[in-house]
XYZ file of C-alpha atoms in Angstrom:
782
model
C -0.182 0.137 -0.101
C 0.938 3.581 -0.484
C 1.000 4.947 3.119
C 1.621 8.864 2.777
C -1.131 10.545 1.191
C -2.271 14.040 0.097
C -5.315 14.081 -1.367
C -8.624 16.201 -2.372
C -11.777 14.535 -2.139
C -15.540 15.130 -3.340
C -18.873 15.721 -2.363
C -21.661 15.417 -4.798
C -24.300 17.836 -4.766
C -27.874 16.223 -5.105
C -31.196 17.977 -5.411
C -34.622 17.168 -6.711
C -33.434 18.605 -10.024
C -29.656 19.533 -10.966
C -29.334 21.529 -14.304
C -25.567 22.196 -15.280
C -24.871 22.529 -19.096
C -26.844 19.834 -20.850
C -26.726 17.506 -18.089
C -30.055 17.246 -15.874
C -30.093 15.050 -12.596
C -34.053 14.598 -11.367
C -35.283 12.647 -8.572
C -36.795 9.552 -9.685
C -38.358 8.653 -6.437
C -41.947 9.273 -6.385
C -45.094 7.842 -8.386
C -43.671 4.355 -8.590
C -46.331 0.773 -7.982
C -45.044 -1.819 -5.968
C -46.610 -5.351 -5.403
C -44.632 -8.342 -3.340
C -45.128 -12.323 -3.239
C -46.185 -12.709 0.417
C -45.400 -16.155 0.351
C -41.868 -17.252 -0.596
C -41.553 -18.993 -3.807
C -45.196 -18.039 -4.686
C -46.512 -16.949 -8.187
C -49.218 -14.920 -6.078
C -48.685 -11.616 -5.533
C -50.696 -9.092 -3.745
C -52.255 -5.844 -5.483
C -50.416 -3.054 -6.829
C -49.727 -0.045 -4.089
C -48.658 3.332 -4.665
C -44.789 3.818 -2.920
C -42.114 6.487 -2.820
C -38.449 5.481 -2.616
C -36.566 4.772 -0.577
C -38.651 1.822 0.266
C -38.616 -1.543 1.739
C -39.842 -4.817 0.618
C -42.123 -5.231 3.728
C -42.606 -3.244 7.032
C -41.134 -5.160 9.772
C -41.800 -5.625 13.779
C -39.525 -3.878 15.849
C -37.784 -7.212 16.621
C -37.577 -8.888 13.382
C -38.500 -12.395 13.969
C -39.288 -13.821 10.336
C -38.042 -10.970 7.537
C -39.596 -11.013 4.327
C -37.732 -12.990 1.814
C -38.610 -13.437 -1.675
C -39.859 -11.681 -5.137
C -41.189 -8.165 -5.315
C -41.778 -5.687 -8.407
C -41.501 -2.317 -9.004
C -42.728 -0.143 -12.139
C -43.535 3.156 -13.126
C -44.678 4.877 -15.989
C -42.651 8.215 -16.959
C -42.096 10.478 -20.092
C -38.505 11.527 -21.072
C -38.106 13.497 -23.845
C -34.699 13.362 -25.377
C -33.141 16.388 -27.758
C -30.773 15.483 -30.656
C -27.424 14.173 -29.012
C -29.116 13.311 -25.778
C -28.853 10.200 -23.887
C -30.583 9.137 -20.595
C -29.744 7.202 -17.415
C -31.240 5.741 -14.329
C -28.898 5.742 -11.829
C -29.638 3.034 -8.768
C -28.057 3.911 -5.389
C -29.051 0.288 -3.579
C -31.622 -2.633 -4.587
C -31.441 -5.343 -2.257
C -30.483 -7.726 -3.553
C -30.838 -8.817 -7.337
C -32.500 -6.340 -9.566
C -33.712 -7.180 -13.121
C -34.674 -4.014 -14.993
C -36.908 -3.844 -17.997
C -37.992 -0.805 -19.934
C -40.973 -1.134 -21.988
C -40.798 -4.968 -22.174
C -37.018 -5.024 -23.387
C -34.806 -6.470 -20.511
C -31.855 -3.942 -20.057
C -29.709 -5.405 -17.316
C -29.513 -7.711 -13.982
C -27.374 -6.305 -11.071
C -26.288 -8.652 -8.204
C -25.641 -7.167 -4.910
C -27.551 -5.005 -2.453
C -24.894 -2.341 -1.122
C -23.511 -0.912 -4.300
C -24.856 1.699 -7.207
C -25.259 0.469 -10.622
C -26.321 2.741 -13.823
C -28.929 1.863 -16.671
C -28.422 3.502 -20.193
C -32.298 4.101 -21.557
C -31.510 5.701 -24.544
C -31.823 3.013 -27.141
C -35.365 1.857 -25.848
C -36.978 4.954 -24.589
C -40.200 6.341 -26.559
C -41.179 9.509 -27.183
C -44.150 9.143 -25.479
C -45.211 7.102 -22.342
C -42.581 4.442 -20.966
C -42.520 1.835 -18.359
C -39.737 0.673 -16.127
C -40.047 -2.360 -14.147
C -37.632 -3.716 -11.594
C -38.172 -7.144 -10.681
C -36.298 -7.622 -6.991
C -35.639 -10.650 -5.172
C -33.750 -10.657 -1.720
C -33.580 -14.272 -0.888
C -30.350 -16.137 0.274
C -27.927 -16.373 -2.109
C -24.462 -17.666 -1.520
C -22.779 -16.334 -4.426
C -23.921 -12.441 -3.519
C -21.887 -10.874 -0.594
C -22.524 -11.094 2.279
C -23.601 -14.646 1.224
C -24.259 -15.982 4.534
C -28.119 -17.273 4.776
C -29.973 -14.529 6.614
C -30.988 -17.219 9.634
C -27.511 -17.344 10.241
C -26.384 -13.494 10.090
C -25.575 -11.011 12.503
C -27.411 -8.484 10.590
C -30.385 -8.010 8.589
C -30.406 -7.089 5.056
C -33.846 -6.201 4.251
C -35.335 -5.929 0.726
C -36.470 -3.571 -1.898
C -35.298 -0.710 -3.709
C -34.180 0.731 -0.414
C -32.233 3.578 -1.567
C -32.607 6.815 -4.011
C -33.125 6.372 -8.060
C -31.796 9.235 -9.998
C -32.881 9.983 -13.791
C -29.725 11.592 -15.664
C -29.870 13.327 -19.155
C -26.587 14.223 -20.732
C -25.344 15.043 -23.784
C -24.032 12.104 -26.276
C -20.300 13.584 -25.295
C -20.503 13.605 -21.240
C -18.435 12.517 -18.079
C -18.915 9.067 -17.336
C -19.812 7.401 -14.219
C -17.004 5.610 -12.523
C -18.970 2.320 -11.536
C -20.798 2.013 -14.534
C -17.582 2.179 -16.807
C -15.660 -0.302 -14.805
C -11.896 0.830 -15.870
C -9.397 0.688 -13.048
C -8.422 4.371 -11.395
C -10.680 5.849 -14.142
C -14.319 6.675 -15.149
C -15.893 10.066 -13.881
C -14.107 12.463 -11.937
C -10.863 11.187 -10.248
C -9.236 14.037 -7.821
C -6.128 13.853 -6.067
C -3.847 16.399 -4.259
C -0.388 15.390 -5.116
C 1.559 17.698 -3.235
C 1.085 20.345 -0.288
C 4.016 22.985 0.090
C 3.715 26.297 1.962
C 0.210 26.152 2.418
C -0.738 25.349 -1.356
C -2.387 22.300 -2.444
C -1.884 21.301 -6.230
C -4.397 19.006 -7.489
C -4.572 16.126 -10.454
C -7.980 16.137 -11.589
C -8.750 13.262 -14.104
C -12.123 13.375 -15.935
C -13.130 10.605 -18.133
C -15.140 12.052 -21.109
C -16.995 9.808 -23.677
C -18.090 10.535 -27.018
C -21.312 8.429 -27.775
C -21.878 10.408 -31.194
C -20.795 9.015 -34.457
C -18.598 12.107 -35.192
C -15.316 13.480 -33.775
C -15.180 15.995 -31.335
C -12.655 18.606 -30.483
C -12.967 18.970 -26.632
C -11.390 20.550 -23.468
C -11.970 20.542 -19.939
C -12.253 23.107 -17.341
C -11.835 22.579 -13.787
C -12.595 25.476 -11.224
C -12.081 25.412 -7.461
C -13.550 28.279 -4.976
C -13.897 28.425 -1.443
C -16.892 30.736 -1.089
C -14.929 33.809 0.469
C -13.594 35.170 -3.260
C -10.804 32.739 -4.052
C -10.755 31.037 -7.546
C -8.892 29.153 -9.476
C -9.143 27.742 -12.877
C -7.519 25.096 -15.026
C -7.916 24.453 -18.775
C -6.804 21.431 -20.597
C -5.466 21.525 -24.124
C -8.053 20.898 -26.911
C -8.065 17.109 -27.915
C -9.839 15.512 -30.465
C -12.368 12.619 -29.351
C -13.218 10.356 -32.050
C -17.090 9.019 -32.442
C -17.718 6.029 -29.746
C -14.694 6.465 -28.159
C -13.599 7.651 -24.409
C -10.346 9.441 -22.977
C -9.149 10.311 -19.602
C -8.098 14.089 -19.572
C -5.884 15.241 -17.086
C -5.779 19.143 -15.653
C -4.030 20.469 -12.784
C -5.317 22.990 -9.949
C -3.486 24.775 -7.426
C -5.026 26.123 -3.918
C -3.200 28.504 -2.332
C -3.906 29.373 1.002
C -5.420 25.638 1.584
C -7.684 25.080 4.329
C -7.424 21.645 5.387
C -10.361 19.197 6.333
C -10.317 17.269 9.491
C -13.094 16.317 12.266
C -12.463 19.440 13.783
C -12.626 21.784 10.871
C -14.422 20.052 8.051
C -13.755 22.295 5.350
C -15.270 22.023 1.744
C -14.337 23.796 -1.440
C -16.731 24.114 -4.183
C -15.288 22.422 -7.273
C -17.153 22.781 -11.007
C -15.894 20.545 -13.637
C -17.009 21.706 -17.248
C -16.641 20.022 -20.937
C -16.416 22.114 -24.083
C -16.905 20.829 -27.476
C -15.828 23.512 -29.648
C -16.095 26.187 -27.099
C -19.830 25.069 -26.438
C -20.802 23.878 -22.988
C -21.724 20.007 -23.288
C -21.471 18.693 -19.697
C -20.995 20.257 -15.987
C -20.642 18.824 -12.739
C -20.570 20.559 -9.630
C -18.937 18.813 -6.465
C -17.817 19.716 -2.944
C -14.050 18.952 -2.368
C -12.301 18.724 0.997
C -8.585 18.447 1.205
C -6.560 16.267 3.680
C -3.277 14.579 3.930
C -2.640 11.327 6.294
C -0.353 9.020 6.960
C 0.908 6.029 9.152
C 4.127 6.620 11.102
C 6.195 4.151 12.999
C 4.633 6.301 15.954
C 1.103 6.378 15.162
C -1.268 7.766 12.977
C -1.319 11.400 11.395
C -3.847 13.767 10.175
C -2.675 16.765 8.701
C 1.000 16.606 9.848
C -0.125 16.103 13.442
C -0.587 12.898 15.538
C -4.011 12.065 15.701
C -6.438 9.736 17.848
C -9.237 7.905 16.452
C -12.462 7.447 18.677
C -14.935 6.037 16.940
C -17.950 3.516 16.790
C -19.657 0.853 14.358
C -23.095 1.671 12.546
C -25.517 -0.406 11.317
C -27.804 1.465 8.884
C -31.065 -0.025 10.098
C -34.213 1.840 11.375
C -37.079 0.169 13.161
C -40.201 -1.049 10.616
C -38.622 0.172 7.654
C -35.204 -1.679 7.888
C -32.490 0.078 5.402
C -35.028 2.366 3.355
C -33.942 5.447 5.240
C -34.429 9.019 4.066
C -31.368 10.959 3.101
C -32.113 13.333 6.064
C -32.252 10.294 8.384
C -29.105 9.376 7.404
C -27.670 12.904 8.265
C -29.321 12.831 11.496
C -27.380 9.544 12.581
C -24.211 11.314 11.763
C -25.085 14.153 13.886
C -25.741 11.822 16.518
C -22.670 9.800 15.869
C -20.640 13.431 15.894
C -22.524 14.782 19.249
C -21.432 11.572 21.182
C -17.959 12.709 20.665
C -16.890 10.600 18.151
C -14.342 11.478 15.061
C -14.470 8.080 13.332
C -17.242 5.673 12.166
C -16.746 2.201 10.889
C -19.241 1.166 8.383
C -20.148 -2.398 9.359
C -20.258 -4.477 7.523
C -21.045 -3.182 4.013
C -21.088 0.182 2.128
C -23.635 2.674 3.363
C -25.985 5.181 1.782
C -24.227 8.399 -0.093
C -26.455 10.669 2.026
C -24.574 9.353 5.083
C -21.355 9.966 3.427
C -22.040 13.085 2.758
C -22.824 14.013 6.301
C -19.588 12.787 7.237
C -17.893 14.609 4.901
C -19.799 17.748 5.866
C -19.981 17.255 9.462
C -16.387 15.853 10.012
C -16.535 12.027 10.382
C -13.480 9.834 9.441
C -14.700 6.841 7.958
C -13.601 3.063 7.347
C -15.519 1.850 4.083
C -16.373 -1.544 4.283
C -16.987 -4.548 2.166
C -19.942 -6.603 2.544
C -19.231 -9.842 4.493
C -19.448 -11.465 7.883
C -17.924 -14.958 8.928
C -18.405 -16.143 5.596
C -16.321 -17.288 2.265
C -18.356 -18.420 -0.688
C -17.047 -20.551 -3.695
C -15.497 -19.027 -6.688
C -18.116 -17.061 -8.308
C -18.565 -15.386 -4.562
C -15.419 -14.534 -4.499
C -15.201 -12.652 -8.070
C -17.990 -10.947 -6.927
C -16.350 -9.719 -3.776
C -13.365 -8.511 -5.853
C -15.926 -6.699 -7.920
C -17.731 -5.225 -5.111
C -14.107 -3.455 -4.053
C -13.761 -2.100 -7.358
C -17.003 -0.623 -7.142
C -17.036 0.593 -3.367
C -13.740 2.111 -4.327
C -14.871 3.997 -7.230
C -17.942 5.019 -5.673
C -16.173 6.725 -2.485
C -12.677 7.095 -3.640
C -12.790 10.722 -3.625
C -14.594 11.700 -0.282
C -12.879 13.603 2.550
C -14.125 11.243 5.150
C -12.909 8.303 3.546
C -9.226 7.570 4.914
C -9.484 3.617 5.641
C -10.517 0.828 3.633
C -11.563 -2.360 4.991
C -10.847 -4.526 1.819
C -11.368 -7.716 3.767
C -14.425 -9.660 4.760
C -14.893 -9.355 8.612
C -14.156 -12.281 10.812
C -13.886 -14.602 7.989
C -10.502 -16.333 6.857
C -9.189 -15.864 3.968
C -6.477 -17.442 2.391
C -3.180 -15.319 1.137
C -3.636 -15.494 -2.169
C -7.033 -14.044 -1.955
C -5.933 -11.348 0.537
C -2.804 -10.396 -2.211
C -5.668 -9.971 -4.706
C -8.024 -7.857 -2.800
C -5.151 -5.559 -1.885
C -3.619 -5.788 -5.691
C -7.065 -4.456 -6.493
C -7.126 -1.617 -3.921
C -3.572 -0.375 -5.233
C -4.673 -0.374 -8.808
C -7.769 1.461 -8.034
C -6.116 4.062 -5.732
C -2.393 4.511 -7.402
C -2.437 8.059 -5.491
C -3.266 6.762 -2.032
C -4.625 4.050 0.491
C -4.505 2.327 3.962
C -6.088 -0.951 3.824
C -7.449 -2.854 6.545
C -8.087 -6.404 7.967
C -8.989 -8.453 10.922
C -6.097 -10.707 10.094
C -2.843 -9.772 10.796
C -1.915 -10.200 7.250
C 1.305 -8.947 5.868
C -0.405 -7.568 2.618
C -2.353 -5.259 4.993
C -1.297 -1.952 6.240
C -3.607 -1.522 9.394
C -4.678 -4.699 11.633
C -8.155 -4.133 12.783
C -9.409 -7.174 15.321
C -12.046 -7.015 17.778
C -11.187 -6.556 21.380
C -12.432 -10.371 21.935
C -10.117 -11.702 19.362
C -7.199 -11.419 21.881
C -6.997 -12.803 25.458
C -7.871 -10.948 28.919
C -6.279 -9.418 30.432
C -4.124 -7.582 27.899
C -5.706 -8.306 25.095
C -4.220 -6.056 22.357
C -2.039 -3.774 24.637
C 1.421 -5.818 24.216
C 0.719 -6.472 20.414
C 4.191 -6.341 18.516
C 4.716 -7.110 14.861
C 7.227 -4.711 13.629
C 5.854 -1.281 13.283
C 2.335 -2.515 12.247
C -0.254 -0.558 14.006
C -3.806 -1.761 15.517
C -7.306 0.056 15.500
C -9.448 -1.976 17.561
C -12.434 -2.224 15.265
C -14.901 -3.797 18.136
C -15.126 -3.555 21.502
C -17.277 -3.334 24.799
C -19.791 -6.062 23.865
C -18.683 -9.471 22.992
C -15.907 -9.709 25.415
C -18.436 -8.956 28.184
C -21.273 -10.820 26.657
C -19.423 -14.242 26.515
C -17.952 -13.805 29.957
C -14.329 -14.494 29.237
C -12.861 -11.064 29.673
C -10.894 -11.456 32.556
C -11.905 -8.727 34.337
C -10.621 -6.811 37.460
C -13.834 -5.241 38.493
C -14.267 -5.579 42.123
C -18.116 -5.849 41.977
C -18.150 -7.915 38.845
C -18.836 -11.361 40.753
C -21.680 -10.003 42.499
C -23.580 -9.379 39.396
C -26.204 -11.562 37.648
C -25.264 -12.853 34.234
C -27.938 -10.436 32.590
C -26.397 -7.523 34.267
C -22.835 -8.029 33.700
C -23.113 -7.584 29.934
C -23.295 -4.638 27.747
C -26.544 -5.569 25.929
C -28.808 -3.600 27.789
C -32.125 -2.498 26.474
C -32.991 1.323 27.628
C -35.845 -0.425 29.993
C -33.163 -2.271 31.724
C -33.098 0.237 34.517
C -29.990 2.312 36.210
C -27.695 -0.352 37.414
C -27.626 -2.229 34.189
C -27.285 0.711 31.889
C -24.557 2.024 34.234
C -22.968 -1.249 33.863
C -22.671 -0.859 30.212
C -21.238 2.361 30.596
C -18.812 1.007 33.041
C -17.860 -1.864 30.445
C -17.155 0.793 27.816
C -15.380 2.908 30.120
C -12.959 0.240 31.129
C -12.584 -1.336 27.876
C -11.623 2.065 26.090
C -9.398 2.742 29.334
C -7.564 -0.523 28.503
C -7.224 0.076 24.779
C -5.567 3.480 25.473
C -2.791 1.573 27.285
C -1.384 -0.198 23.584
C 1.686 1.224 22.350
C 0.648 0.171 18.759
C -3.340 1.085 18.869
C -3.906 4.164 17.041
C -7.781 4.140 17.841
C -10.934 2.205 18.668
C -14.281 1.936 17.719
C -16.984 0.687 20.261
C -19.490 -1.865 19.358
C -21.910 0.147 18.880
C -23.874 3.033 18.165
C -27.380 2.070 17.879
C -29.264 -1.343 18.716
C -30.310 -3.351 15.798
C -31.797 -6.496 14.703
C -29.920 -9.981 13.628
C -31.268 -12.693 11.198
C -30.025 -15.240 13.939
C -31.553 -14.078 16.908
C -35.379 -13.325 17.561
C -34.332 -10.327 19.954
C -32.411 -6.618 19.550
C -28.685 -6.751 19.879
C -28.688 -4.025 22.550
C -25.368 -2.842 23.007
C -25.758 0.171 21.398
C -25.258 3.517 23.179
C -28.553 4.437 21.917
C -31.327 2.429 21.042
C -33.141 1.408 17.930
C -35.199 4.471 18.430
C -32.011 6.701 18.614
C -32.695 7.480 22.211
C -29.263 7.740 24.261
C -28.504 5.628 26.830
C -26.125 6.611 29.976
C -23.138 5.086 27.617
C -23.709 7.963 25.096
C -23.014 10.491 27.946
C -19.620 8.811 28.943
C -18.433 9.239 25.527
C -19.650 12.607 24.886
C -17.355 13.701 28.126
C -14.253 12.278 26.380
C -13.911 14.987 23.794
C -12.171 18.158 24.841
C -13.692 21.200 25.976
C -11.337 23.257 23.952
C -12.625 21.678 20.653
C -15.051 24.476 18.834
C -17.221 23.205 16.313
C -18.624 25.976 13.887
C -21.641 23.793 12.836
C -24.752 25.049 14.684
C -26.130 21.278 14.418
C -23.176 20.053 16.516
C -22.306 20.466 20.351
C -19.103 21.037 21.445
C -17.607 22.846 24.654
C -18.281 21.634 28.435
C -20.368 19.070 28.970
C -21.907 17.635 32.121
C -24.725 14.563 32.697
C -25.781 12.995 36.319
C -26.533 9.318 35.171
C -29.001 8.616 37.698
C -32.555 8.999 38.062
C -32.908 9.621 41.492
C -35.234 7.397 42.542
C -35.850 5.102 46.134
C -34.106 2.646 43.633
C -31.096 4.781 42.494
C -27.729 3.919 43.435
C -26.490 6.004 46.061
C -22.965 5.964 44.355
C -23.925 8.905 42.013
C -21.709 8.639 38.649
C -21.763 12.202 36.710
C -20.096 12.286 33.252
C -18.337 15.734 32.246
C -15.148 17.165 30.969
C -14.911 19.888 33.505
C -11.963 19.907 36.105
C -14.045 19.891 39.020
C -17.684 19.175 39.797
C -20.188 20.552 42.874
C -23.112 18.078 43.540
C -26.098 19.604 45.439
C -29.017 17.755 46.971
C -32.134 20.152 47.614
C -29.542 22.779 47.336
C -26.958 21.373 50.103
C -23.835 20.801 48.937
C -22.855 17.325 49.155
C -19.171 18.137 48.022
C -16.801 19.317 45.458
C -14.607 16.553 43.563
C -12.028 16.168 40.871
C -12.466 13.108 38.556
C -12.435 9.527 39.988
C -8.892 8.216 38.551
C -8.320 4.645 39.126
C -7.417 1.399 37.146
C -10.351 1.862 35.375
C -10.250 5.469 34.269
C -6.296 6.404 34.372
C -6.007 6.677 30.735
C -9.103 8.153 29.738
C -9.434 11.983 28.580
C -11.958 12.930 31.094
C -12.419 10.262 34.179
C -15.867 10.147 35.613
C -17.032 11.514 38.734
C -18.266 9.274 41.688
C -20.269 11.078 44.685
C -21.359 9.054 47.681
C -24.742 10.075 48.846
C -25.442 9.027 52.465
C -29.347 8.256 51.835
C -31.778 8.766 49.576
C -33.980 11.951 50.222
C -36.665 12.708 47.420
C -36.085 15.722 45.519
C -33.044 17.549 43.363
C -29.903 16.375 42.403
C -27.949 19.182 40.728
C -24.309 18.753 39.519
C -22.240 22.194 38.393
C -19.447 21.776 36.717
C -16.218 24.117 36.994
C -12.941 25.041 34.834
C -10.424 27.439 36.491
C -13.190 28.117 39.247
C -15.577 29.338 36.907
C -19.018 27.566 36.127
C -18.811 25.994 32.769
C -21.702 23.180 32.907
C -24.857 22.576 34.668
C -27.259 19.763 34.958
C -30.181 18.528 37.285
C -32.489 15.585 37.724
C -35.743 15.228 39.743
C -36.929 12.412 41.623
C -40.310 11.631 39.820
C -43.711 11.393 41.383
C -46.559 9.172 40.392
C -47.437 9.609 36.346
C -49.830 12.507 35.806
C -49.102 14.125 32.500
C -47.430 13.449 29.105
C -45.443 15.814 26.770
C -44.484 15.294 23.167
C -41.683 16.266 20.516
C -40.014 15.417 17.362
C -36.255 14.966 17.453
C -34.809 16.433 14.256
C -31.204 16.721 15.477
C -30.948 19.983 13.349
C -31.824 18.498 10.305
C -35.214 20.018 9.423
C -38.083 17.900 7.596
C -37.583 17.684 4.409
C -39.981 20.164 2.230
C -39.919 18.586 -1.459
C -38.751 14.779 -0.723
C -39.495 11.700 1.380
C -38.547 12.090 5.056
C -39.178 10.307 8.418
C -38.589 11.342 12.131
C -39.079 9.632 15.486
C -42.289 11.294 17.163
C -41.996 11.034 21.026
C -44.494 10.765 23.718
C -42.794 11.403 27.107
C -44.561 10.010 30.500
C -44.266 12.837 33.101
C -44.768 13.560 36.678
C -45.305 17.336 37.173
C -42.781 17.672 33.953
C -40.355 15.372 34.850
C -39.954 11.942 32.906
C -40.900 8.725 34.654
C -38.175 6.645 33.644
C -39.861 3.458 34.865
C -43.179 3.982 33.475
C -44.754 1.527 30.614
C -47.692 3.366 29.854
C -50.039 2.500 26.424
C -50.082 5.454 23.816
C -51.989 5.451 20.699
C -50.492 7.894 18.238
C -52.965 9.579 15.506
C -52.626 12.147 12.471
C -55.562 14.602 13.030
C -54.454 16.840 10.505
C -52.074 16.792 7.546
C -51.119 15.825 4.499
C -49.065 13.454 2.516
C -47.873 12.180 6.261
C -48.066 8.250 7.866
C -47.276 6.751 10.861
C -45.244 3.616 10.984
C -44.877 1.593 13.688
C -46.690 -0.489 16.757
C -49.556 1.466 17.452
C -50.819 1.464 20.401
C -47.580 1.110 21.881
C -45.947 0.997 25.097
C -43.501 3.489 26.466
C -39.923 2.122 27.143
C -38.154 3.522 30.233
C -41.122 6.462 30.052
C -40.592 7.146 26.345
C -42.879 6.038 23.726
C -41.833 6.309 20.092
C -43.117 5.831 16.311
C -42.032 6.984 12.939
C -43.549 10.047 11.102
C -43.065 9.384 7.277
C -43.542 12.698 5.289
C -43.846 12.585 1.461
C -43.309 16.654 1.009
C -43.911 19.155 3.978
C -45.684 22.308 3.429
C -48.665 21.971 5.299
C -49.121 22.020 9.142
C -49.269 18.604 10.817
C -50.852 17.434 14.105
C -50.366 14.590 15.759
C -52.390 13.018 18.742
C -51.232 10.941 21.310
C -53.824 9.551 23.858
C -53.007 7.381 27.039
C -55.803 5.678 28.933
C -54.243 7.004 32.124
C -52.937 10.277 30.896
C -55.422 11.679 28.563
C -54.544 13.216 25.345
C -51.662 15.570 23.989
C -51.462 17.384 20.487
C -48.257 18.131 19.237
C -48.350 20.651 16.476
C -45.395 20.552 13.500
C -45.106 23.433 11.076
C -42.993 23.805 7.963
C -40.119 26.295 8.486
C -40.821 29.363 6.395
């Protein structure tokens, strides 16, 4: 691998309709019809229904016991008028798992694989009037398509349907190609790299693959412009070149950026880049992109970003929502990224497959370093499977090679034994596709990989990977905090561990599990992270995991998430949030930074009298009913002595109902504040919709969680299990999805609100037999 990198990366701009030169990009998500065979293998389908993409083949229960697998069909009637020398393509971002495409009854292509995009050229079969596109989709087990493992044995669910966006693209016959569609190593589309950075000036090599699908030769040139939005602009124009009919060519240009602002998690600066193609001085194609400049390197003493040593603190994410599976809206993916960032993480591993483009857009813009992952988990198939794995790698790299956020490539199959010849092939493919830069990663300590990424449980307690030595090779602990505790083989040194019941020891704790078990989950993550920080070769870590999720092989939720499947944080979320330096200042108003403080206690008669407080303040005062309990510094012991900010622990002599108040100090000045109130008998409710600063989309499908809170005099009752019924009483193009009625979990009941255009007020009613009725009014932003 080439380990020293200096690169520019690209974020595509998308909207309902983009018009650049003679290129147009239009959302193709609306006005589909859908039917499904409800009996596996049956030729009998249900009636057609109207749907909007992204769409899941079947709504599932919160805990998925028997996920739909089988055949379904999508069709859509549309008009597409092409001018002379125009072409039309459909871009499918993701269809699970095989998709056969028919246009006007003519088979166009069959694509295998559910996590990566494909493009269909419609031009030759399009009619001037009405056209009908039909997509026949199947998501049954297929040993030859990664991940390959049968669903009933898989540690996640892969759901079904056209679950990502579809875009209709029109271009001139002379146009910039799509990198995945062209299937050419290190080519196709736009490929950008900053090949030098000196004296604050970055120099980019821009490779643009242009195709001429007309019969006549053409004189073309490429113009690339990069601007910073502050007045800086620089442009490069290639020499004019002849492009023969029915041929293609990769054209190189070079652009310099003076006083370059570098992309990083704390400063995710993006430039605007415009690539234009001219034929005889007439504009024929244009692509707008956002680019970020960063360089990174694995050195003998660690990982470096933009010249400084950098510690990676991250998590793993499955792209699943309750009920709808993978079919998240773009904004829902953004909200996940905001939650990850606000938990204090600077890194996310896309376990165990390539995830949506909108999520990567958010990582680019919000500042999350990404490890891009091949689809796979504990399975190696036959020669056809291995061919498909290699093509998945090519497609993944071509899709994501230009992104600011993607610094690491997991070009290996997770927890799967791979023979050395196969691993060498995978690394040769990465080298060929990424001749400028790459860091390859594998859970196997294979010499052909740059970075070793085992899970913590792959080593033995108590040292785990802390004493690892293999020359100068580094480790990123890709999973920790779950299995080693769940499997009871960790060899812990926790003084109270032997007193815990088996279900109390594990990190797999639902939000309703109660304070003791949620605090144990937080402590497990704390202990494991503190241990990871002691390994000299360890450059970073990713906990298992961010959100609770479903698994094919088990009829329950895997609940080691630091937030539940409804994205409601647990105590562990606050632990990680407290590990961020209070001096970090993030400019994005959707993100939180600075000092934080959280009391991890409900303060009921059953609550621990050892009160845990997570904070990055220097000192904390704790008050009970305005009487000072004490002022303390963080508790430093063998479970916290390598953390950035160890937790605080206060011993309260006895329970007295009322108010626990904590005040954080730095330099003897108050910097943070939090208080909790003893809840009483439930006597009320309130409602909210949490958008994480990402407003509900006005002109495309979106979804947000609606939450009803059981309260006692405006205080959440965290033990309440009240039944709620949700109902939309006013609003257009709005639907509630989920269990309804539904019982609250730890005092909060959740349901999904799906909107298909948000231009009018929506009123949602929540009613409870004991607590009455509450109406929440949701109005679009002006």
